[in-house]
Amino acid sequence: MTHLKLDNVTKQYSDVVAVDGMTLDIEDGEFISLIGPSGCGKSTTLETISGLTKPTGGHIEIAGTDVTDAAPKDRDIAMVFQNIALFPHMTVEENLTFGLRLKNYDQEAIDDRVSRAADILQIEGMLDRMPDELSGGQRQRVAIGRAIVMDPEVFLMDEPLANLDAKLRVHMRTELQRLQQELDVTTVYVTHDQAEAMTMSDRIAIINEGELQQFAPPLECYNEPANLFVAGFVGSPSMRFVNGAVEDGRFVDSTFGFDIDVSGAPVAAGDDVVLGIRPEDVYLEGSHRDLDDTTTARLMVDVVQPMGDELVVYLRADDGDVTLGADLDEEGGRPAGGTDQLLMTVEPTADLSSGDAVDVVLDRAQIHLFEGTTGEAISHGLGVDDEPLANGAEV
Ligand code: ADP
């Protein structure tokens, strides 16, 4: 049975639809993340599950019970927020036990739960300390401990790692993963950090303007994005898009001059189509023995960014009339249907500089096609026999 169910949940403020017909079936013990750009409705969705916000439409079920109208305290949930609101005048132990005392648990049950949570979070030695004697990471562990001791049906977490520095965030991410494996409690996690969502979640719900775009395992969202929005949102640096049309079973575009056989895809002559390709699926011609040359175009190197393990190369049409360095990558924004720029990643020793003309080849197995007007995905990979090129098989 589905453990947590959102059925067509909508939240409308006077002039804003913050959440628009959200339907999510979440299994028992599943860890799911809500991701999307700022203002897309992640927190509001979470608040409707917690009961802090009442939806204007739809229903919410927890463990088979309709809780749409239940007060937060009557839902079997525990929340962890971005702002770690520990009570400053209470010790760690008092912070951990506060919620249990409110619910009139007896001392033995309290001691049991605190010692289990302290053990899981490795904070046994800190129970007598005051919050201001803890580091940021320790404080966040205590905040999570406060949720664990409640032994809820569902954990709700709203950007719990956002206030930690980058290194600690990566560390806490691993801790949360371990915790999830150990506790196996259904968790809904809000983040704008897609790396966090991709690494920790069983499934991710990608939201834009209050509407669910795709709800699937992270790799499925990455490899088979449902539409242009998901394709541009998941992955960094992100997929790039080329506007074109289908003519005689071929995708042709006027910006880069691609002319690619798409007769295996369900497209018809005259269709407006957007081609999507990720940086790692664009190669220099001749750099890979398995590449065919049917997807080649001559482009110009605009900007080269060394990342250490690879170079990210920004490519433009080789029309002899471009401004070098213009329009650098804008991560996180809503992707347009097409751009006049492609990205390619190459080995760090590649000898490329601004202004070089290069012949690039797209890996046919990794070419995504989208419907030009709706942005819905048409196909992922061209041709049934296509296999992605294996990493490390470069000549
Ligand atoms: P996210 O968590 O994805 O950043 P939110 O759920 O906080 O997004 O907000 C979604 C939309 O709803 C935004 O446009 C926001 O301005 C609006 N919103 C959120 N809370 C309220 C409120 N209390 N009153 C009016 N509008 C709100």
Coordinates of C-alpha atoms in Angstrom, one line a residue, residues 22-393:
M22 CA 0.3 17.6 -7.4
T23 CA -0.1 13.8 -7.4
L24 CA 2.6 11.7 -5.7
D25 CA 2.4 8.1 -4.5
I26 CA 5.3 7.5 -2.2
E27 CA 6.1 3.9 -1.0
D28 CA 6.9 2.9 2.6
G29 CA 10.5 3.6 3.4
E30 CA 11.1 5.6 0.2
F31 CA 13.4 8.7 0.2
I32 CA 12.1 11.2 -2.3
S33 CA 13.3 14.7 -3.1
L34 CA 11.3 17.6 -4.3
I35 CA 13.5 19.7 -6.6
G36 CA 13.0 22.7 -8.9
P37 CA 13.9 26.4 -9.2
S38 CA 13.2 28.8 -6.4
G39 CA 9.5 29.6 -6.0
C40 CA 8.4 26.4 -7.9
G41 CA 6.3 25.2 -4.9
K42 CA 8.6 22.7 -3.1
S43 CA 8.2 24.1 0.4
T44 CA 4.5 24.7 -0.1
T45 CA 4.1 21.0 -1.1
L46 CA 6.0 20.0 2.0
E47 CA 3.9 22.3 4.2
T48 CA 0.7 20.7 2.9
I49 CA 2.0 17.3 3.9
S50 CA 3.0 18.6 7.4
G51 CA -0.4 20.3 7.9
L52 CA 1.3 23.8 8.3
T53 CA -0.6 24.8 5.1
K54 CA -4.0 23.6 4.2
P55 CA -4.4 22.8 0.5
T56 CA -7.2 24.5 -1.4
G57 CA -7.8 21.3 -3.3
G58 CA -7.0 17.6 -3.3
H59 CA -6.2 15.0 -0.6
I60 CA -3.3 13.8 1.5
E61 CA -3.1 10.3 3.0
I62 CA -0.5 9.0 5.4
A63 CA -0.4 5.3 6.0
G64 CA -3.9 4.9 4.6
T65 CA -5.5 7.6 6.7
D66 CA -6.8 10.8 5.0
V67 CA -5.1 13.6 6.9
T68 CA -6.0 16.5 4.6
D69 CA -7.8 18.3 7.5
A70 CA -5.8 16.9 10.4
A71 CA -3.7 19.3 12.6
P72 CA 0.1 18.9 12.3
K73 CA 0.3 17.3 15.8
D74 CA -2.2 14.7 14.7
R75 CA -0.1 13.6 11.7
D76 CA 2.6 11.1 12.4
I77 CA 5.4 13.2 11.0
A78 CA 8.6 14.9 12.1
M79 CA 10.2 17.9 10.4
V80 CA 13.8 19.1 10.0
F81 CA 14.2 22.6 8.7
Q82 CA 17.0 24.7 7.2
N83 CA 17.2 26.9 10.2
I84 CA 18.2 24.7 13.0
A85 CA 15.9 26.0 15.7
L86 CA 17.3 24.3 18.8
F87 CA 16.2 25.8 22.1
P88 CA 19.3 27.7 23.2
H89 CA 18.7 27.5 26.9
M90 CA 18.3 23.7 26.9
T91 CA 21.0 21.0 26.8
V92 CA 21.2 18.7 23.8
E93 CA 19.4 16.0 25.8
E94 CA 16.6 18.4 26.8
N95 CA 16.3 19.5 23.2
L96 CA 16.0 15.8 22.2
T97 CA 13.4 15.0 24.8
F98 CA 11.2 18.1 24.6
G99 CA 8.8 16.7 22.0
L100 CA 8.5 13.4 23.8
R101 CA 7.7 15.1 27.1
L102 CA 5.0 17.1 25.4
K103 CA 3.4 13.9 24.3
N104 CA 3.7 12.5 27.9
Y105 CA 6.0 9.6 27.2
D106 CA 7.3 7.8 30.3
Q107 CA 10.9 8.2 31.4
E108 CA 11.9 4.7 30.3
A109 CA 10.6 5.2 26.8
I110 CA 12.3 8.6 26.6
D111 CA 15.6 7.2 27.7
D112 CA 15.4 4.4 25.2
R113 CA 14.6 6.7 22.3
V114 CA 17.3 9.2 23.2
S115 CA 20.0 6.7 23.6
R116 CA 19.1 5.1 20.2
A117 CA 19.1 8.4 18.4
A118 CA 22.3 9.5 20.1
D119 CA 23.9 6.2 19.1
I120 CA 22.7 6.5 15.5
L121 CA 23.9 10.1 15.2
Q122 CA 27.1 9.6 17.3
I123 CA 26.2 12.4 19.6
E124 CA 26.4 10.4 22.9
G125 CA 29.2 12.5 24.3
M126 CA 27.3 15.7 23.7
L127 CA 24.1 15.2 25.6
D128 CA 25.0 17.6 28.4
R129 CA 26.3 20.4 26.1
M130 CA 24.4 23.6 25.3
P131 CA 23.7 24.3 21.6
D132 CA 26.2 27.1 21.4
E133 CA 28.9 24.6 22.4
L134 CA 28.3 22.6 19.2
S135 CA 29.6 23.0 15.6
G136 CA 27.1 23.7 12.8
G137 CA 27.1 20.0 11.8
Q138 CA 26.6 18.8 15.4
R139 CA 23.7 21.2 15.8
Q140 CA 22.1 19.8 12.6
R141 CA 22.6 16.3 13.9
V142 CA 20.8 17.2 17.1
A143 CA 18.0 18.7 15.0
I144 CA 17.7 15.4 13.1
G145 CA 17.9 13.6 16.4
R146 CA 14.8 15.5 17.6
A147 CA 13.0 14.1 14.6
I148 CA 14.3 10.6 15.0
V149 CA 13.2 10.3 18.7
M150 CA 9.6 10.9 17.6
D151 CA 9.8 7.7 15.6
P152 CA 7.4 9.1 12.9
E153 CA 5.7 7.5 9.9
V154 CA 7.2 10.2 7.7
F155 CA 10.2 12.6 7.9
L156 CA 9.8 15.9 6.2
M157 CA 13.0 17.8 5.6
D158 CA 13.2 21.3 4.1
E159 CA 16.7 22.1 2.9
P160 CA 18.2 20.8 6.1
L161 CA 21.8 21.2 4.9
A162 CA 21.5 24.5 3.2
N163 CA 23.1 26.5 6.0
L164 CA 26.2 24.3 6.3
D165 CA 29.4 25.0 4.4
A166 CA 30.1 23.0 1.2
K167 CA 32.4 20.4 2.7
L168 CA 30.1 19.7 5.7
R169 CA 27.1 19.5 3.4
V170 CA 28.7 16.7 1.4
H171 CA 29.6 14.9 4.7
M172 CA 26.1 15.3 6.1
R173 CA 24.7 14.0 2.8
T174 CA 26.5 10.8 3.4
E175 CA 25.3 10.7 7.0
L176 CA 21.7 11.2 5.9
Q177 CA 22.0 8.4 3.4
R178 CA 23.3 6.1 6.1
L179 CA 20.6 7.2 8.4
Q180 CA 17.9 6.5 5.8
Q181 CA 19.3 2.9 5.3
E182 CA 19.3 2.3 9.0
L183 CA 15.9 3.9 9.8
D184 CA 14.0 3.1 6.6
V185 CA 11.4 5.8 7.3
T186 CA 9.5 7.4 4.4
T187 CA 11.2 10.7 3.8
V188 CA 10.3 13.8 1.7
Y189 CA 13.3 16.0 1.2
V190 CA 13.2 19.5 -0.3
T191 CA 16.3 20.9 -1.9
H192 CA 17.3 23.2 -4.7
D193 CA 20.7 21.3 -4.9
Q194 CA 20.3 18.7 -7.6
A195 CA 23.5 16.9 -6.6
E196 CA 22.0 16.3 -3.2
A197 CA 18.7 15.0 -4.7
M198 CA 20.5 12.8 -7.2
T199 CA 22.8 11.1 -4.7
M200 CA 20.3 10.5 -1.9
S201 CA 16.9 9.8 -3.4
D202 CA 15.1 6.7 -4.5
R203 CA 13.0 9.0 -6.7
I204 CA 13.0 12.7 -7.4
A205 CA 10.0 14.8 -8.1
I206 CA 10.9 17.7 -10.4
I207 CA 8.6 20.7 -10.1
N208 CA 8.2 23.8 -12.2
E209 CA 5.7 26.6 -11.5
G210 CA 3.8 24.4 -9.1
E211 CA 3.4 21.5 -11.5
L212 CA 5.1 18.1 -11.3
Q213 CA 7.2 17.5 -14.4
Q214 CA 8.6 14.0 -13.7
F215 CA 8.7 11.7 -10.7
A216 CA 11.2 8.9 -11.3
P217 CA 14.5 7.5 -10.1
P218 CA 17.4 10.0 -10.6
L219 CA 19.1 8.2 -13.4
E220 CA 15.8 7.9 -15.3
C221 CA 15.3 11.6 -15.0
Y222 CA 18.8 12.1 -16.3
N223 CA 18.7 9.6 -19.1
E224 CA 15.1 9.9 -20.1
P225 CA 13.9 13.4 -19.2
A226 CA 10.2 13.7 -19.8
N227 CA 10.4 17.1 -21.3
L228 CA 12.7 20.1 -22.1
F229 CA 12.4 21.5 -18.6
V230 CA 13.6 18.3 -16.9
A231 CA 16.3 17.9 -19.5
G232 CA 17.7 21.3 -18.9
F233 CA 17.3 21.2 -15.1
V234 CA 18.9 17.8 -14.3
G235 CA 22.6 17.6 -15.0
S236 CA 25.4 20.1 -14.6
P237 CA 26.7 21.6 -16.9
S238 CA 23.3 21.1 -18.4
M239 CA 22.0 19.7 -21.7
R240 CA 22.1 22.1 -24.6
F241 CA 19.3 22.4 -27.2
V242 CA 19.2 22.9 -30.9
N243 CA 16.0 24.1 -32.7
G244 CA 15.3 22.4 -36.0
A245 CA 12.8 20.7 -38.3
V246 CA 12.4 17.3 -39.8
E247 CA 12.9 17.0 -43.6
D248 CA 12.9 13.7 -45.4
G249 CA 13.6 11.7 -42.2
R250 CA 16.5 14.0 -41.3
F251 CA 16.8 16.6 -38.5
V252 CA 18.2 19.8 -39.9
D253 CA 18.9 23.1 -38.2
S254 CA 20.0 26.5 -39.5
T255 CA 22.2 27.5 -36.6
F256 CA 24.9 24.8 -36.5
G257 CA 24.2 23.0 -39.8
F258 CA 23.4 19.6 -38.4
D259 CA 21.8 17.2 -40.8
I260 CA 21.1 14.0 -38.9
D261 CA 19.1 10.8 -39.9
V262 CA 16.2 10.6 -37.5
S263 CA 14.1 8.1 -39.6
G264 CA 14.1 5.7 -36.6
A265 CA 12.3 8.3 -34.4
P266 CA 8.6 8.9 -34.4
V267 CA 8.7 12.2 -36.2
A268 CA 7.2 13.3 -39.4
A269 CA 8.3 15.7 -42.2
G270 CA 7.6 19.3 -41.2
D271 CA 7.7 18.7 -37.4
D272 CA 9.3 21.3 -35.3
V273 CA 11.8 19.4 -33.2
V274 CA 14.3 20.4 -30.5
L275 CA 17.5 18.2 -30.3
G276 CA 19.1 17.9 -26.9
I277 CA 22.6 16.7 -26.2
R278 CA 24.7 16.6 -23.0
P279 CA 28.3 17.9 -22.9
E280 CA 29.7 14.4 -22.3
D281 CA 28.0 13.1 -25.5
V282 CA 29.7 15.6 -27.8
Y283 CA 33.1 14.5 -29.1
L284 CA 35.8 15.8 -31.3
E285 CA 35.7 14.1 -34.6
G286 CA 38.2 11.2 -34.8
S287 CA 38.5 11.0 -31.0
H288 CA 36.5 7.8 -30.6
R289 CA 36.7 4.7 -32.8
D290 CA 33.0 3.9 -32.5
L291 CA 31.7 7.3 -33.7
D292 CA 30.1 7.5 -37.0
D293 CA 30.4 10.7 -38.9
T294 CA 26.7 11.2 -39.6
T295 CA 26.2 13.7 -36.8
T296 CA 29.1 16.0 -37.5
A297 CA 29.1 19.7 -37.6
R298 CA 31.9 22.3 -37.8
L299 CA 31.7 24.6 -34.9
M300 CA 33.9 27.2 -33.3
V301 CA 35.4 27.1 -29.8
D302 CA 34.1 30.1 -27.8
V303 CA 35.3 29.6 -24.2
V304 CA 37.4 26.8 -22.6
Q305 CA 36.9 26.1 -18.9
P306 CA 39.4 23.8 -17.1
M307 CA 37.7 21.8 -14.4
G308 CA 40.7 19.7 -13.4
D309 CA 39.5 16.3 -14.6
E310 CA 38.2 17.7 -17.9
L311 CA 37.7 20.8 -20.0
V312 CA 34.3 22.2 -20.6
V313 CA 34.3 23.7 -24.1
Y314 CA 31.6 26.2 -25.1
L315 CA 30.9 25.9 -28.8
R316 CA 29.2 28.3 -31.2
A317 CA 28.2 28.2 -34.8
D318 CA 31.2 28.8 -37.1
D319 CA 29.6 31.7 -38.9
G320 CA 32.5 34.0 -38.6
D321 CA 30.3 36.6 -36.9
V322 CA 30.2 35.9 -33.2
T323 CA 31.1 37.7 -30.1
L324 CA 33.5 35.5 -28.1
G325 CA 32.6 34.9 -24.5
A326 CA 29.1 36.3 -24.8
D327 CA 26.2 34.4 -23.1
L328 CA 28.0 32.2 -20.7
D329 CA 26.1 29.3 -19.1
E330 CA 23.2 30.2 -16.8
E331 CA 22.7 27.2 -14.5
G332 CA 19.4 26.8 -12.8
G333 CA 17.3 29.0 -15.1
R334 CA 14.5 27.7 -17.2
P335 CA 16.1 26.4 -20.3
A336 CA 14.9 27.9 -23.6
G337 CA 13.8 25.6 -26.3
G338 CA 17.0 26.3 -28.2
T339 CA 20.3 28.0 -27.8
D340 CA 23.0 29.1 -30.1
Q341 CA 25.6 27.2 -28.0
L342 CA 26.6 23.6 -27.5
L343 CA 28.9 22.3 -24.7
M344 CA 31.5 19.6 -25.0
T345 CA 33.6 18.0 -22.3
V346 CA 37.1 16.7 -23.4
E347 CA 40.2 15.4 -21.7
P348 CA 42.1 18.1 -19.7
T349 CA 45.1 17.8 -22.0
A350 CA 43.2 18.7 -25.2
D351 CA 44.8 21.6 -27.0
L352 CA 41.8 23.9 -27.7
S353 CA 41.5 27.7 -27.5
S354 CA 39.0 30.4 -28.3
G355 CA 38.5 30.9 -32.0
D356 CA 39.6 27.3 -33.0
A357 CA 37.3 25.7 -35.6
V358 CA 36.5 22.1 -34.6
D359 CA 34.6 19.2 -36.2
V360 CA 32.4 17.7 -33.5
V361 CA 30.3 14.6 -33.5
L362 CA 27.2 13.8 -31.4
D363 CA 26.8 10.3 -30.0
R364 CA 23.6 9.1 -31.8
A365 CA 22.7 6.9 -28.8
Q366 CA 22.5 10.0 -26.6
I367 CA 20.6 12.4 -28.8
H368 CA 17.3 13.4 -27.3
L369 CA 14.4 14.7 -29.4
F370 CA 11.6 16.9 -28.0
E371 CA 8.5 18.2 -29.5
G372 CA 9.0 21.8 -30.5
T373 CA 5.9 23.4 -29.2
T374 CA 5.0 21.4 -26.1
G375 CA 8.6 20.5 -25.1
E376 CA 7.5 16.8 -24.5
A377 CA 10.1 14.2 -25.1
I378 CA 9.8 12.2 -28.4
S379 CA 12.8 9.8 -28.1
H380 CA 16.0 9.2 -26.2
G381 CA 18.7 7.9 -28.5
L382 CA 18.3 7.5 -32.3
G383 CA 17.8 4.0 -33.5
V384 CA 17.1 0.8 -31.6
D385 CA 20.6 -0.6 -31.9
D386 CA 22.4 2.4 -30.5
E387 CA 24.5 1.8 -27.5
P388 CA 26.0 4.7 -25.6
L389 CA 29.7 5.0 -26.3
A390 CA 31.7 3.3 -23.4
N391 CA 33.7 5.7 -21.3
G392 CA 37.4 5.3 -21.7
A393 CA 37.2 3.8 -25.2

